[in-house]
Structures are given as C-alpha cells and as structure tokens.
Coordinates of C-alpha atoms in Angstrom, one line a residue:
X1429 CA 18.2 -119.8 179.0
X1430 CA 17.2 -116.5 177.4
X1431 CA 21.0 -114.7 176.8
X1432 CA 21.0 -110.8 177.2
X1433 CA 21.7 -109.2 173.9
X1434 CA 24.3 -106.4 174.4
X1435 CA 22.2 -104.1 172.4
X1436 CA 19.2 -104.3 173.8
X1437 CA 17.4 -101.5 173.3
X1438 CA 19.8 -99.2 172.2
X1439 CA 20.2 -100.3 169.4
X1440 CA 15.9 -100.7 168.8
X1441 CA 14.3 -97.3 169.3
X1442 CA 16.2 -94.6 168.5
X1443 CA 13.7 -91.9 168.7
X1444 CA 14.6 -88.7 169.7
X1445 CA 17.6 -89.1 168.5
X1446 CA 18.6 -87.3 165.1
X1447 CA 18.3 -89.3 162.3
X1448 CA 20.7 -90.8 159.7
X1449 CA 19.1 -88.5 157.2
X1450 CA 20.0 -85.0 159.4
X1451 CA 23.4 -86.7 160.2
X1452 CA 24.5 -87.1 157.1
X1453 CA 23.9 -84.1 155.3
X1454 CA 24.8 -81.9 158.4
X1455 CA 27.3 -83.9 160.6
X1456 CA 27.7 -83.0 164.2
X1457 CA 31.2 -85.1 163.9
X1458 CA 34.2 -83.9 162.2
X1459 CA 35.0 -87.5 160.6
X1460 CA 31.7 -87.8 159.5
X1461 CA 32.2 -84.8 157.8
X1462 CA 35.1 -86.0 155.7
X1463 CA 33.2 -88.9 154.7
X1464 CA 30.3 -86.8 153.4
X1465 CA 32.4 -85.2 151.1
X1466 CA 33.4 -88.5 149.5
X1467 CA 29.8 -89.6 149.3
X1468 CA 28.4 -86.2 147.8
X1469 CA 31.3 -87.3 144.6
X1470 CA 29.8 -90.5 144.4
X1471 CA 25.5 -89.0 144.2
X1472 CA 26.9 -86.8 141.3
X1473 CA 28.5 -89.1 139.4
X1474 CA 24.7 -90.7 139.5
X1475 CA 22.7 -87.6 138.8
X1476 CA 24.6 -87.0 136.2
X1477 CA 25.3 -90.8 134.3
X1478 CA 21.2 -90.4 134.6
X1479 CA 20.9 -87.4 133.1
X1480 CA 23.1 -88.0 130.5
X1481 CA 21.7 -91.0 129.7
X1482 CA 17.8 -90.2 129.7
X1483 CA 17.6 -89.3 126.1
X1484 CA 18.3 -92.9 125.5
X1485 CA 15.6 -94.3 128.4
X1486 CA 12.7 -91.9 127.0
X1487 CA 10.2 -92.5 129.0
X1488 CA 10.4 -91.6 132.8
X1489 CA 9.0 -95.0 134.3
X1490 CA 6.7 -94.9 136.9
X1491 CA 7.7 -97.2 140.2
X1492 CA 5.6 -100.0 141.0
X1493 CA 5.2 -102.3 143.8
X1494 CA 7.3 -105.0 142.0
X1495 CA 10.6 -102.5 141.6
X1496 CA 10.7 -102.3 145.2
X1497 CA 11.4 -105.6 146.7
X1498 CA 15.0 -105.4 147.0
X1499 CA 14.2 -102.5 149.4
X1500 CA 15.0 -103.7 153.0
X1501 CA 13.5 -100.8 155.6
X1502 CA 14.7 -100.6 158.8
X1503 CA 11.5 -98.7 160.8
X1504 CA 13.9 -98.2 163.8
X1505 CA 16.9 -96.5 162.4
X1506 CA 14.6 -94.6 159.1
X1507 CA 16.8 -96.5 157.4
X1508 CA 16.2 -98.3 153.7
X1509 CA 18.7 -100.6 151.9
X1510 CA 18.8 -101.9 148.3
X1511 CA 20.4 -105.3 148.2
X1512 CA 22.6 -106.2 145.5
X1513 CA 23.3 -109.9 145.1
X1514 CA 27.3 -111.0 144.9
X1515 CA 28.1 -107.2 146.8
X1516 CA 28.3 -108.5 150.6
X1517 CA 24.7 -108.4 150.9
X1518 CA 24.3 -111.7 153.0
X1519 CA 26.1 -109.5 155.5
X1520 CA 24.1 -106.7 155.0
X1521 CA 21.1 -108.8 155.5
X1522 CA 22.4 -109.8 158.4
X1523 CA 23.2 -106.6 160.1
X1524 CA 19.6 -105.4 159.0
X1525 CA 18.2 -108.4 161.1
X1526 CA 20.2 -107.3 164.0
X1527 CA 19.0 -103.4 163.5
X1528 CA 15.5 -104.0 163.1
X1529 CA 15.3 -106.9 165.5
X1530 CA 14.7 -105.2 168.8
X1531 CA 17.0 -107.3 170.7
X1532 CA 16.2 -110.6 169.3
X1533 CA 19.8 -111.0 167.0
X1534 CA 23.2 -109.8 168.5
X1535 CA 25.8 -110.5 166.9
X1536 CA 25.5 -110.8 162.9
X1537 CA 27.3 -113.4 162.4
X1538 CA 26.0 -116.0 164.6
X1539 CA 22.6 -116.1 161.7
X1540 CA 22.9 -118.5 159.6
X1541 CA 23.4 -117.3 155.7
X1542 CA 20.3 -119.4 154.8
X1543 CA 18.3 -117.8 157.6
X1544 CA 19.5 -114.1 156.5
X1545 CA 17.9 -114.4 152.3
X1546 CA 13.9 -115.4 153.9
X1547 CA 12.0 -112.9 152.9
X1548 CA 9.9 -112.4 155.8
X1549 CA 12.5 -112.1 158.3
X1550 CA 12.9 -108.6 156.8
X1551 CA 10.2 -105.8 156.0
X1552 CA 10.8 -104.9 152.1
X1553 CA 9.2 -101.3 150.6
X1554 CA 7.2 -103.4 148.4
X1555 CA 5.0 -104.1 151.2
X1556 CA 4.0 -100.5 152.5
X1557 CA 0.8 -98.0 151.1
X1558 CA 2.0 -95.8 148.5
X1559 CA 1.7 -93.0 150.9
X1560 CA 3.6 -94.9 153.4
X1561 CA 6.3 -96.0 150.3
X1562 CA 6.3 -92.1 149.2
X1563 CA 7.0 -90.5 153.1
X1564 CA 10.0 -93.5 153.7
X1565 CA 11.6 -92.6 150.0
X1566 CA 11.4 -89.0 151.7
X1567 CA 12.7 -89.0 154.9
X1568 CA 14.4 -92.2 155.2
X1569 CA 18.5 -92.3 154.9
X1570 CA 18.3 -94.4 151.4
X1571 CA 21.6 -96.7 150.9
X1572 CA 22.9 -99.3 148.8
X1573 CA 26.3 -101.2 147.9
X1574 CA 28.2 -101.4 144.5
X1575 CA 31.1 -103.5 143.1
X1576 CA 33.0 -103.4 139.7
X1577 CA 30.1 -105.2 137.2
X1578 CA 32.1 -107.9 135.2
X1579 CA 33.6 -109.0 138.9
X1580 CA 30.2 -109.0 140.3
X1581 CA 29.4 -111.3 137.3
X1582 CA 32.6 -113.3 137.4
X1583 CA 31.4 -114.0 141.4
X1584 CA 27.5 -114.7 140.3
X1585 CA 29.3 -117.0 137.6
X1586 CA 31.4 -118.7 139.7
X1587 CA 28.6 -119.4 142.6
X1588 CA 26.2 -120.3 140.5
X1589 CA 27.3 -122.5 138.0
X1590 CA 30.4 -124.0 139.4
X1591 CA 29.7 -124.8 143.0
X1592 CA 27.7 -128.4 142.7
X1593 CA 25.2 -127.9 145.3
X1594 CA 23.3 -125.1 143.3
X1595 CA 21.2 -127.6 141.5
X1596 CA 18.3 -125.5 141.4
X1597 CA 20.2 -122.9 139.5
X1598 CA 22.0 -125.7 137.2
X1599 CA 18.3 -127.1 136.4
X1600 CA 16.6 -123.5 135.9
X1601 CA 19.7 -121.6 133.7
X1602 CA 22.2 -124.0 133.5
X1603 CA 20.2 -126.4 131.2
X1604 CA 18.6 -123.4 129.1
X1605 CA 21.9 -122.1 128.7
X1606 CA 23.3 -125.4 126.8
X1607 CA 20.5 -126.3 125.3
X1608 CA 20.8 -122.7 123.4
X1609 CA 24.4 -122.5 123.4
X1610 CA 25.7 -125.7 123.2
X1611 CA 26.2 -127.3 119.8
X1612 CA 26.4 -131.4 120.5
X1613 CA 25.3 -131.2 123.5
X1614 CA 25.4 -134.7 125.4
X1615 CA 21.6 -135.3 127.2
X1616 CA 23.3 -135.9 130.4
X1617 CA 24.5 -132.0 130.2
X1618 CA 20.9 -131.0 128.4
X1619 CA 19.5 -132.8 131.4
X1620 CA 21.9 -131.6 134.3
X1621 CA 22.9 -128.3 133.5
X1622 CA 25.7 -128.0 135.6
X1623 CA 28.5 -128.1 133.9
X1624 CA 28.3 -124.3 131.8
X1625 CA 31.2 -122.6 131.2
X1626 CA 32.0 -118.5 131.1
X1627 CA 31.9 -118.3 127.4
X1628 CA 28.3 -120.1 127.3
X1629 CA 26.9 -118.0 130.3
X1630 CA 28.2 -114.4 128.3
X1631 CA 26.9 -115.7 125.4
X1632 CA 23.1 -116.5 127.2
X1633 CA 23.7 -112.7 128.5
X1634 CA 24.2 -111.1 125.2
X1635 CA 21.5 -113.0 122.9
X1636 CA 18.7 -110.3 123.3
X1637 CA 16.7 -113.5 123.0
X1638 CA 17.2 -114.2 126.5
X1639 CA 16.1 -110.1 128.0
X1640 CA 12.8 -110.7 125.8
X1641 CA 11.7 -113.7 127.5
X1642 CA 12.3 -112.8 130.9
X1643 CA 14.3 -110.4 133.2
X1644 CA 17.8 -111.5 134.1
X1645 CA 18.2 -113.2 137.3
X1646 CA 18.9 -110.7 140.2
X1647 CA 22.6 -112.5 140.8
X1648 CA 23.1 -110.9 137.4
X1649 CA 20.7 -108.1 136.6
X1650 CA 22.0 -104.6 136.3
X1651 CA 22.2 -102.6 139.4
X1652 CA 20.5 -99.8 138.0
X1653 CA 17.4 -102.0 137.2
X1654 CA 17.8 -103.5 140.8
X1655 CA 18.0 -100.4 142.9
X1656 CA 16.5 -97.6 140.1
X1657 CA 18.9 -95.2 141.1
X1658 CA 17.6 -93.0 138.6
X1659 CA 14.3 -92.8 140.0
X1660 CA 15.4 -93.5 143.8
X1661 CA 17.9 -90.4 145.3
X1662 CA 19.9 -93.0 147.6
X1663 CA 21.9 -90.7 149.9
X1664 CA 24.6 -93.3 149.8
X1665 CA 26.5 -95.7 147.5
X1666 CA 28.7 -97.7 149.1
X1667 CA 31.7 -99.8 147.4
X1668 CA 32.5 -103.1 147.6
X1669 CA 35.8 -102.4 147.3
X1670 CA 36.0 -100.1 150.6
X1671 CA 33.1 -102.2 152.0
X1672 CA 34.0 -101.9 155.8
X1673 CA 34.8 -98.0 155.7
X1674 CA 31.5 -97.6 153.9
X1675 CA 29.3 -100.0 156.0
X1676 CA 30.9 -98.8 159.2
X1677 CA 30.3 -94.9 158.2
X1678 CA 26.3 -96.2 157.6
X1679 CA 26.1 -97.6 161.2
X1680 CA 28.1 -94.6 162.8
X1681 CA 25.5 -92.4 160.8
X1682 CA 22.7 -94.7 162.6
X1683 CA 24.3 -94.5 165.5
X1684 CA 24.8 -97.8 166.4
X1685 CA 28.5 -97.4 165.5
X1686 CA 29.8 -97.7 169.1
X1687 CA 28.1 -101.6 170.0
X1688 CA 27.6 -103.0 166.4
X1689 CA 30.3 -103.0 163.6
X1690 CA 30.0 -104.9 159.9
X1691 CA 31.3 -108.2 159.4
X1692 CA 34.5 -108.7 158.2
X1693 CA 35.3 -111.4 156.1
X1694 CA 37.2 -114.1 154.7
X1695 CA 39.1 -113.3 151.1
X1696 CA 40.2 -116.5 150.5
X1697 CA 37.2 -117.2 147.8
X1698 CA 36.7 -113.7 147.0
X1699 CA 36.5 -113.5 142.8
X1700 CA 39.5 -110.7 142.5
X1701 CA 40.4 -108.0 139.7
X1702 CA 43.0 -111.3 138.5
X1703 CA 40.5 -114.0 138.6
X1704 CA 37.9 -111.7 136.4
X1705 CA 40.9 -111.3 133.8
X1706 CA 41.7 -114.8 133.7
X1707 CA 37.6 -115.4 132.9
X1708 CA 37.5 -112.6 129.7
X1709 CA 40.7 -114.0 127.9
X1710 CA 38.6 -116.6 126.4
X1711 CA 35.4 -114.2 125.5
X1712 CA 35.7 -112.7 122.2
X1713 CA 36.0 -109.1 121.6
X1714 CA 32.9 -109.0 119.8
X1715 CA 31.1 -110.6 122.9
X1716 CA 32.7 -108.6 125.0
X1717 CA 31.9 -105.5 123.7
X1718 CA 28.4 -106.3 123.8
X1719 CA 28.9 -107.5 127.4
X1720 CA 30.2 -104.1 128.4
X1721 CA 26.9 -102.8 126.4
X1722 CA 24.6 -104.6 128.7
X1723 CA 26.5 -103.6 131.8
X1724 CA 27.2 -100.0 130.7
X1725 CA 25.2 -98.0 133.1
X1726 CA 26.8 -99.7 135.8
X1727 CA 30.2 -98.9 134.7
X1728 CA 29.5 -95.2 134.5
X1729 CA 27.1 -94.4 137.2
X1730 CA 29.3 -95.8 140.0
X1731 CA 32.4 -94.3 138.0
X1732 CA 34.0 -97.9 137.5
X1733 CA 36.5 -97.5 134.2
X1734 CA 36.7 -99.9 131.8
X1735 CA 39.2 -102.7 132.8
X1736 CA 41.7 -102.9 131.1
X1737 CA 41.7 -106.7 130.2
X1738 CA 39.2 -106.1 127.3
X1739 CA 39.2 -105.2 123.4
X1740 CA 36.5 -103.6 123.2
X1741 CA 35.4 -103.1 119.3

C-alpha cells in the first residue's frame, strides 16, 4: 500500500518561489527579520576570528574535491548543509532526506539513524563540476550547526569509546590509543581497545604525533577544518544549544516551515555543560591548555568563552 506523504510536492519543487538565499537577507516576514539580525552577529564573529587569524594560516588554501564531502545539497530548496558530527546532525540528515526526497520520506523520524549516515542517500558538493560547485557556493543558502567544542568532544568521547557496540571504533582508535598511551598495558586491552578513558583519548589528541600521521577523525576534527568556514561564507551558523529555534528559522526560510518542523529530542543522554566538567577535573592543566590550543578556532569563531572548569596555563 503506497501511503500518501503529506508533503508531496510542496515540499519538492519550489520553483518560482523566492529562495532561502533572497529570504534571508531581505525577509518579507517581520519574525524573520528579528532572526536575521541575530544571524548577521554570528557571520561577523566569523569574518572576523578569520581575519584575525590568517596571519597565522599563511597560505590561503585552495578547496578541493576532498574538503567538500560534508556538504549535503539540497537541489530543491538551493539549499547546502555542512554536517558536524555529535551537533544533531543525524537529525539534520534526516530532515535533508525528507527535503530532497520528492515525496518518498515524510516524516523524519520514521528513517532509521543507520539509514540517515549512507552516503548515497544524500547528494554531497564533492560530487558536482567545479563550475557546478562554484554557482551552488554562490547562490545557494549555505548553513551549518555548532556546539561548545570540549562538549562536542565529551559527546564524540562518550559515544565512541564507552558504548560497547562501537567495536569498529574500539579496534581502529581505541587500540592505537593504549598502545601509545598506556604504560602496562594488558594484551587483552592492546587487542580490544575498548576500554580508553578521557585522560588517554586527550592525551592521543594533543601528541602532534597523532595530526602528522593522519587527520583527526570527523567525530573529533575541528569544525573549522570540517566546514572551512573561512573559505566557505555560510549564511547561517546555527547553535546546538538553540538547535530547534535555529533549525526551525532554516525550514521557515525554505519554506517548508508550515508542514515540516525539526525533530525534537530526547535529553536524557545528552553530554551537558556538568557532565563535560566532571570529564576535565582529571586532565591536567598542561593538557588542557594544549587541548584548548587544538580547539581554539572553534572557541572563537562561534564566540563560545572559555569554560570556566579549566586552568589554563
């Protein structure tokens, strides 16, 4: 039995219709407005952390291919999304399934979390032309999603390493991290992996050791080397910590606002300001000041202050 999805078309081809690009930076609605305003503060604060900071990042990289694969486009809406891992973007996933699945998804939550992270049920930048890459970074309403960093790694941490099922993660990081961290370790942990604590996973972060051999791991990679908001203008940075206001302003802007709203979600597991605290009081100021080091950009761009749980040195 083929079920009618209650947004149909609508919610496919909006042509015709202005796009999120015109509506946001000249709003027909009054709320939008007020929103704008908010959103303006938040693409300064990025100009200028980037500006600030390109003394010390010389060299103006060039984009390639490769930088552009956490870019989800949405064709219908002229839409594009950077996905940040551990900031709600199984959700966001989601939603982009439902916006660029002309009818076939309708309500977000009813696809499976597995089902929302394969790759080719989405359309990623990666895959255009370079003209065809160049026009959608042009015209194209260009978001993406934010959260306090060491929370966002207090989350990656805690999925990661201590949930049992992520074998795969426990046998690719977890074992490299003891191995290098772990002084007597036991071969059942050098074989397993999956029993790493905080103060070993900082301390695989921080050993410049582990940047040269390979890029972090995209739970835990910087959002500015995710997203390149330095070389990207995203017209919109949302927060994690006003996630619905912020995802629901995005789909009003699409205008899909009316028949399709963002998840919301269970807190109960949700890593909290507390939580993160409680995981720094065993890190050592010198490792934590490196920490911060790593994840500086991230604290300044997105104008997160420096929690107040650390000695820095």
């Amino acid at each position: 039995v083929m079920r009618r999805n209650p947004f149909g078309m609508d919610i496919c081809c909006r042509k015709g219709s202005r796009s999120p690009l015109q509506e946001l930076y000249n709003p027909t609605q009054v709320s939008l407005s007020n929103t704008a305003i908010l959103h303006q503060i938040r693409r300064d604060q990025v100009t200028d952390t980037c500006r600030a900071n390109s003394v010390s990042s010389r060299k103006r990289r060039v984009l390639t291919p490769n930088d552009l694969k956490h870019l989800v486009v949405d064709e219908d809406h002229e839409m594009i999304y950077c996905y940040v891992p551990k900031v709600a973007c199984t959700n966001w996933k989601r939603v982009m399934m439902v916006l660029t699945g002309r009818g076939k998804y309708g309500d977000p939550m009813e696809i499976p979390a597995s089902e929302a992270h394969v790759s080719s049920n989405l359309k990623t930048l990666n895959q255009y032309s370079i003209p065809e890459i160049n026009h959608r970074l042009k015209n194209y309403m260009k978001f993406l999603f934010v959260r306090e960093p060491f929370e966002r790694l207090v989350s990656a941490y805690r999925n990661k390493f201590t949930q049992k099922y992520n074998t795969s993660f426990h046998k690719r990081y977890g074992t490299k991290i003891v191995r290098r961290q772990r002084k007597n370790a036991t071969q059942e942990a050098l074989r397993k992996g999956d029993d790493v604590k905080f103060e070993e996973f900082v301390a695989y972060l921080i050993d410049p050791h582990t940047q040269r051999e390979e890029p972090f791991n995209e739970h835990w990679q910087t959002v500015y080397s995710l997203c390149h908001p330095c070389h990207i203008h995203y017209d919109l940075i949302g927060k994690y910590e006003t996630l619905e206001e912020d995802s629901n302003y995005i789909l009003q802007l699409a205008g899909v606002g009316n028949y399709l709203k963002f998840p919301t979600y269970a807190k109960s597991t949700r890593t909290t300001d507390e939580m993160t605290t409680e995981f720094f009081q065993n890190i050592s100021s010198e490792h934590q000041t490196q920490l911060y080091e790593v994840y500086k950009l991230d604290f300044l761009m997105f104008n997160y202050s420096v929690p107040s749980y650390l000695k820095l040195e």
